[in-house]
Amino acid sequence: MEHLHEMELASTSEGRKEPQKIFMSPESMPKIAKIQLVSSHPEVYEPCDDSFLLVDALLADRSNLINQNPKFCLEIGCGSGYVITSLALILSQYCPGTQFYATDINLHATHTTLQTSANHGVHVEVVATDIALSLQKRLQKSIDVLVINPPYVPTPEDEVGADGIVASWAGGFQGRIVIDRILNVVDELLSVNGLIYMVALSENDPYDICQVMREKGFGSRIALQRSTEEERLCVIKFWRERETSEDGERADNVSSLNGWLGKVPFINSLRKKGNENNNS
């Protein structure tokens, strides 16, 4: 029995085609990391709704990723390694020469990511560093695909960069402290045609994030969004804006952001978890 797998292909500033619906058999569906093969550690963030959303966004944009024929891919904040391993599996059949890198400030996370990637038979070079500090010179203007599931939960600022698992979600005021630090370095990392996929929470003010990136010369759109009873998450896709981009498309991007932000956000479940940990 065939399953309908729809990939979004539209966006004139990225030179892509109109949306198409492609029928794919289960055997031809792209592989992603298997949860049972994802390594774990008590101090490492496990795959959760945000991780699954980010991988789903990569799957939905798979045709563009393959057409990109990326040479270097990087995940900032790799945690368990679920996302970067999934990206490697998505691209492996069509882009066998792609090199994959991952960073995390948590040393336990780097070990966990190495084990997860090895469990799936893919190679990822993992570096313990703050954001991408140790790789910035080496990979300057070279990253073709950058994936980020940042610490986005609004927390007290003294929790940002804390030891262990807290660093994976503690984002400080509006959940933006680490996000803004990452956005300040992406221009140095991204290649000319590079793409960024970043998870954000409604409380992070995605509209403002996109405005900040526009000032840096990047176009943006909501690649995927998902709501639960407790939070509204989205994946924002960024690319270097070309001078030929039309104002109409920019207006459409802003309109989609405003529509998404028009709904009242719920309290983030991870913030609850953090408070529970602090009170225990």
Tab-separated table of C-alpha atoms in Angstrom:
chain	number	residue	atom	x	y	z
A	1	MET	CA	0.000	0.000	0.000
A	2	GLU	CA	1.333	3.413	-0.931
A	3	HIS	CA	1.561	6.240	1.560
A	4	LEU	CA	1.257	9.897	0.706
A	5	HIS	CA	4.407	11.780	1.578
A	6	GLU	CA	4.157	15.506	0.864
A	7	MET	CA	7.248	17.674	0.568
A	8	GLU	CA	7.029	21.453	0.545
A	9	LEU	CA	8.967	22.805	-2.416
A	10	ALA	CA	7.720	26.377	-2.816
A	11	SER	CA	9.652	29.598	-2.160
A	12	THR	CA	10.812	31.737	-5.038
A	13	SER	CA	13.731	33.357	-3.178
A	14	GLU	CA	15.257	29.907	-2.816
A	15	GLY	CA	14.678	29.056	-6.477
A	16	ARG	CA	12.426	26.083	-5.764
A	17	LYS	CA	9.456	24.576	-7.553
A	18	GLU	CA	5.791	24.632	-6.644
A	19	PRO	CA	4.547	22.153	-4.000
A	20	GLN	CA	4.166	18.593	-5.180
A	21	LYS	CA	2.642	15.461	-3.657
A	22	ILE	CA	4.796	12.409	-4.054
A	23	PHE	CA	3.556	8.866	-3.430
A	24	MET	CA	6.190	6.775	-1.726
A	25	SER	CA	6.119	3.181	-0.566
A	26	PRO	CA	7.180	2.478	3.027
A	27	GLU	CA	10.391	0.955	1.676
A	28	SER	CA	11.314	4.170	-0.137
A	29	MET	CA	10.655	6.486	2.798
A	30	PRO	CA	13.866	8.127	4.029
A	31	LYS	CA	15.467	6.669	7.116
A	32	ILE	CA	15.809	8.576	10.373
A	33	ALA	CA	17.363	7.647	13.698
A	34	LYS	CA	15.609	4.879	15.612
A	35	ILE	CA	14.724	5.735	19.192
A	36	GLN	CA	15.778	2.290	20.393
A	37	LEU	CA	19.270	2.952	19.009
A	38	VAL	CA	19.609	6.429	20.534
A	39	SER	CA	22.086	6.372	23.398
A	40	SER	CA	21.182	8.026	26.702
A	41	HIS	CA	22.702	9.503	29.837
A	42	PRO	CA	21.033	10.995	32.949
A	43	GLU	CA	22.609	14.389	32.199
A	44	VAL	CA	21.731	14.463	28.485
A	45	TYR	CA	18.485	15.746	26.959
A	46	GLU	CA	16.521	12.898	25.400
A	47	PRO	CA	14.625	13.212	22.088
A	48	CYS	CA	11.325	14.964	22.724
A	49	ASP	CA	8.630	16.896	20.844
A	50	ASP	CA	11.079	19.601	19.748
A	51	SER	CA	13.577	17.033	18.454
A	52	PHE	CA	10.870	15.213	16.503
A	53	LEU	CA	9.571	18.496	15.062
A	54	LEU	CA	13.032	19.470	13.843
A	55	VAL	CA	13.571	16.103	12.147
A	56	ASP	CA	10.091	16.310	10.600
A	57	ALA	CA	10.999	19.731	9.181
A	58	LEU	CA	14.153	18.258	7.641
A	59	LEU	CA	12.124	15.422	6.147
A	60	ALA	CA	9.584	17.866	4.721
A	61	ASP	CA	12.398	19.839	3.087
A	62	ARG	CA	14.351	16.756	2.039
A	63	SER	CA	14.302	17.513	-1.691
A	64	ASN	CA	15.902	20.912	-1.109
A	65	LEU	CA	18.498	19.415	1.204
A	66	ILE	CA	19.424	16.835	-1.427
A	67	ASN	CA	19.551	19.459	-4.192
A	68	GLN	CA	21.856	21.455	-1.938
A	69	ASN	CA	24.312	18.519	-2.105
A	70	PRO	CA	25.831	19.740	1.151
A	71	LYS	CA	29.503	19.233	1.857
A	72	PHE	CA	29.378	20.195	5.526
A	73	CYS	CA	26.465	19.895	7.964
A	74	LEU	CA	26.558	21.046	11.582
A	75	GLU	CA	24.277	20.693	14.578
A	76	ILE	CA	24.769	23.135	17.442
A	77	GLY	CA	23.629	21.584	20.724
A	78	CYS	CA	23.476	17.944	19.668
A	79	GLY	CA	22.276	16.390	22.945
A	80	SER	CA	21.565	12.708	22.334
A	81	GLY	CA	22.562	12.895	18.665
A	82	TYR	CA	19.062	12.060	17.419
A	83	VAL	CA	18.822	15.048	15.058
A	84	ILE	CA	22.290	15.015	13.469
A	85	THR	CA	22.107	11.235	13.049
A	86	SER	CA	18.701	11.569	11.391
A	87	LEU	CA	20.062	14.248	9.049
A	88	ALA	CA	22.973	11.973	8.128
A	89	LEU	CA	20.583	9.125	7.357
A	90	ILE	CA	18.265	11.389	5.326
A	91	LEU	CA	21.162	12.515	3.126
A	92	SER	CA	23.258	9.344	3.050
A	93	GLN	CA	21.736	7.775	-0.070
A	94	TYR	CA	22.034	10.879	-2.255
A	95	CYS	CA	24.931	12.824	-0.733
A	96	PRO	CA	27.514	10.208	0.273
A	97	GLY	CA	30.346	12.729	0.504
A	98	THR	CA	28.717	14.943	3.129
A	99	GLN	CA	30.626	15.474	6.373
A	100	PHE	CA	28.692	15.862	9.613
A	101	TYR	CA	29.725	17.838	12.675
A	102	ALA	CA	28.044	18.343	16.031
A	103	THR	CA	28.805	20.448	19.086
A	104	ASP	CA	27.585	20.581	22.658
A	105	ILE	CA	28.786	22.315	25.795
A	106	ASN	CA	27.900	19.172	27.763
A	107	LEU	CA	30.695	16.590	27.557
A	108	HIS	CA	28.229	13.791	28.325
A	109	ALA	CA	26.201	14.872	25.283
A	110	THR	CA	29.204	14.604	22.972
A	111	HIS	CA	29.842	11.036	24.114
A	112	THR	CA	26.149	10.189	23.752
A	113	THR	CA	26.016	11.613	20.218
A	114	LEU	CA	29.080	9.624	19.206
A	115	GLN	CA	27.438	6.441	20.454
A	116	THR	CA	24.104	7.218	18.780
A	117	SER	CA	25.727	7.884	15.411
A	118	ALA	CA	27.849	4.738	15.717
A	119	ASN	CA	24.744	2.702	16.558
A	120	HIS	CA	23.273	3.815	13.215
A	121	GLY	CA	26.433	3.280	11.194
A	122	VAL	CA	27.064	6.948	10.396
A	123	HIS	CA	30.105	9.084	11.184
A	124	VAL	CA	29.752	12.387	12.996
A	125	GLU	CA	32.673	14.465	14.237
A	126	VAL	CA	31.594	15.680	17.671
A	127	VAL	CA	33.268	18.527	19.544
A	128	ALA	CA	32.722	19.678	23.113
A	129	THR	CA	32.590	23.450	22.783
A	130	ASP	CA	30.424	26.493	23.479
A	131	ILE	CA	28.155	26.929	20.424
A	132	ALA	CA	30.793	26.394	17.695
A	133	LEU	CA	33.769	28.256	19.096
A	134	SER	CA	36.313	25.519	18.390
A	135	LEU	CA	35.115	25.089	14.798
A	136	GLN	CA	34.483	28.668	13.644
A	137	LYS	CA	37.852	29.203	11.959
A	138	ARG	CA	38.024	25.690	10.551
A	139	LEU	CA	34.518	25.794	9.063
A	140	GLN	CA	34.260	29.510	8.305
A	141	LYS	CA	31.647	30.182	5.584
A	142	SER	CA	31.509	26.432	4.877
A	143	ILE	CA	28.379	25.063	6.573
A	144	ASP	CA	25.716	24.161	4.024
A	145	VAL	CA	23.115	22.907	6.515
A	146	LEU	CA	22.971	24.157	10.104
A	147	VAL	CA	20.453	22.621	12.517
A	148	ILE	CA	19.767	24.053	15.954
A	149	ASN	CA	17.531	22.994	18.820
A	150	PRO	CA	18.668	25.684	21.253
A	151	PRO	CA	17.975	26.136	24.968
A	152	TYR	CA	14.755	28.102	24.417
A	153	VAL	CA	12.916	27.864	27.748
A	154	PRO	CA	12.545	31.166	29.654
A	155	THR	CA	14.453	30.691	32.916
A	156	PRO	CA	16.425	32.708	35.471
A	157	GLU	CA	19.577	33.931	33.778
A	158	ASP	CA	21.865	32.205	36.273
A	159	GLU	CA	20.698	28.838	34.904
A	160	VAL	CA	22.020	29.571	31.412
A	161	GLY	CA	25.092	27.478	30.669
A	162	ALA	CA	24.726	25.508	33.894
A	163	ASP	CA	26.341	22.116	34.221
A	164	GLY	CA	24.572	19.007	33.014
A	165	ILE	CA	21.134	18.702	31.496
A	166	VAL	CA	19.910	22.146	32.640
A	167	ALA	CA	22.056	23.759	29.933
A	168	SER	CA	19.968	21.989	27.292
A	169	TRP	CA	16.821	23.981	28.041
A	170	ALA	CA	17.742	27.054	30.148
A	171	GLY	CA	17.430	30.068	27.851
A	172	GLY	CA	17.264	32.999	30.265
A	173	PHE	CA	15.042	36.022	29.600
A	174	GLN	CA	12.400	35.129	26.982
A	175	GLY	CA	14.491	32.034	26.302
A	176	ARG	CA	16.621	34.211	24.030
A	177	ILE	CA	20.067	34.464	25.606
A	178	VAL	CA	21.625	31.445	23.904
A	179	ILE	CA	19.511	31.870	20.763
A	180	ASP	CA	20.810	35.409	20.262
A	181	ARG	CA	24.396	34.290	20.847
A	182	ILE	CA	23.986	31.611	18.183
A	183	LEU	CA	22.435	34.055	15.715
A	184	ASN	CA	25.455	36.313	16.146
A	185	VAL	CA	27.820	33.662	14.761
A	186	VAL	CA	25.796	31.967	12.016
A	187	ASP	CA	26.915	34.452	9.362
A	188	GLU	CA	30.516	33.377	9.974
A	189	LEU	CA	29.608	29.700	9.673
A	190	LEU	CA	27.109	29.531	6.829
A	191	SER	CA	28.125	29.037	3.201
A	192	VAL	CA	26.758	31.250	0.434
A	193	ASN	CA	23.794	28.947	-0.215
A	194	GLY	CA	23.608	27.545	3.300
A	195	LEU	CA	20.354	26.767	5.101
A	196	ILE	CA	19.496	27.022	8.793
A	197	TYR	CA	16.732	25.128	10.597
A	198	MET	CA	16.118	26.302	14.163
A	199	VAL	CA	13.524	25.357	16.768
A	200	ALA	CA	11.793	28.228	18.557
A	201	LEU	CA	9.057	28.615	21.142
A	202	SER	CA	6.289	31.203	20.843
A	203	GLU	CA	7.650	32.897	23.976
A	204	ASN	CA	10.949	33.460	22.143
A	205	ASP	CA	9.172	35.911	19.792
A	206	PRO	CA	9.905	34.231	16.433
A	207	TYR	CA	8.826	37.387	14.594
A	208	ASP	CA	11.582	39.364	16.300
A	209	ILE	CA	14.074	36.573	15.632
A	210	CYS	CA	13.264	36.805	11.923
A	211	GLN	CA	13.569	40.587	12.002
A	212	VAL	CA	17.004	40.289	13.617
A	213	MET	CA	18.059	37.833	10.934
A	214	ARG	CA	16.663	40.021	8.158
A	215	GLU	CA	18.957	42.804	9.345
A	216	LYS	CA	21.815	40.339	8.928
A	217	GLY	CA	20.730	39.622	5.342
A	218	PHE	CA	18.705	36.449	5.844
A	219	GLY	CA	15.287	35.504	4.554
A	220	SER	CA	13.090	33.294	6.706
A	221	ARG	CA	9.875	31.347	6.921
A	222	ILE	CA	8.122	28.974	9.301
A	223	ALA	CA	9.067	25.549	7.939
A	224	LEU	CA	6.888	23.605	10.369
A	225	GLN	CA	4.881	24.276	13.507
A	226	ARG	CA	3.241	22.167	16.146
A	227	SER	CA	1.091	22.842	19.194
A	228	THR	CA	0.450	20.866	22.345
A	229	GLU	CA	-1.616	21.748	25.401
A	230	GLU	CA	1.481	23.263	26.963
A	231	GLU	CA	3.532	24.870	24.211
A	232	ARG	CA	3.658	26.170	20.647
A	233	LEU	CA	6.800	25.199	18.789
A	234	CYS	CA	8.006	26.003	15.310
A	235	VAL	CA	11.024	25.395	13.120
A	236	ILE	CA	12.253	28.542	11.403
A	237	LYS	CA	14.168	28.138	8.166
A	238	PHE	CA	16.723	30.809	7.236
A	239	TRP	CA	18.719	31.405	4.070
A	240	ARG	CA	20.883	34.203	2.738
A	241	GLU	CA	18.587	36.697	1.060
A	242	ARG	CA	19.283	37.444	-2.583
A	243	GLU	CA	18.929	40.966	-3.923
A	244	THR	CA	16.395	39.701	-6.449
A	245	SER	CA	13.953	38.551	-3.732
A	246	GLU	CA	10.543	40.077	-4.192
A	247	ASP	CA	8.886	42.234	-1.532
A	248	GLY	CA	5.702	40.247	-1.988
A	249	GLU	CA	7.313	37.085	-0.743
A	250	ARG	CA	8.819	38.890	2.209
A	251	ALA	CA	5.360	40.137	3.089
A	252	ASP	CA	4.019	36.582	2.896
A	253	ASN	CA	6.709	35.405	5.288
A	254	VAL	CA	5.873	38.154	7.779
A	255	SER	CA	2.166	37.412	7.420
A	256	SER	CA	2.680	33.734	8.210
A	257	LEU	CA	4.677	34.659	11.290
A	258	ASN	CA	2.023	37.077	12.491
A	259	GLY	CA	-0.665	34.455	12.001
A	260	TRP	CA	1.272	31.921	14.011
A	261	LEU	CA	2.029	34.395	16.795
A	262	GLY	CA	-1.566	35.577	16.995
A	263	LYS	CA	-2.539	32.696	19.250
A	264	VAL	CA	-1.858	32.854	22.968
A	265	PRO	CA	1.056	30.584	23.964
A	266	PHE	CA	0.799	28.073	26.760
A	267	ILE	CA	3.300	27.579	29.575
A	268	ASN	CA	6.256	25.546	28.438
A	269	SER	CA	6.450	22.054	29.883
A	270	LEU	CA	10.223	22.119	30.121
A	271	ARG	CA	10.080	25.229	32.290
A	272	LYS	CA	7.822	23.260	34.628
A	273	LYS	CA	10.327	20.440	34.625
A	274	GLY	CA	13.116	22.857	35.455
A	275	ASN	CA	11.152	24.337	38.344
A	276	GLU	CA	10.369	20.878	39.663
A	277	ASN	CA	14.050	19.997	39.578
A	278	ASN	CA	14.930	23.191	41.433
A	279	ASN	CA	12.354	22.480	44.131
A	280	SER	CA	13.348	18.859	44.611
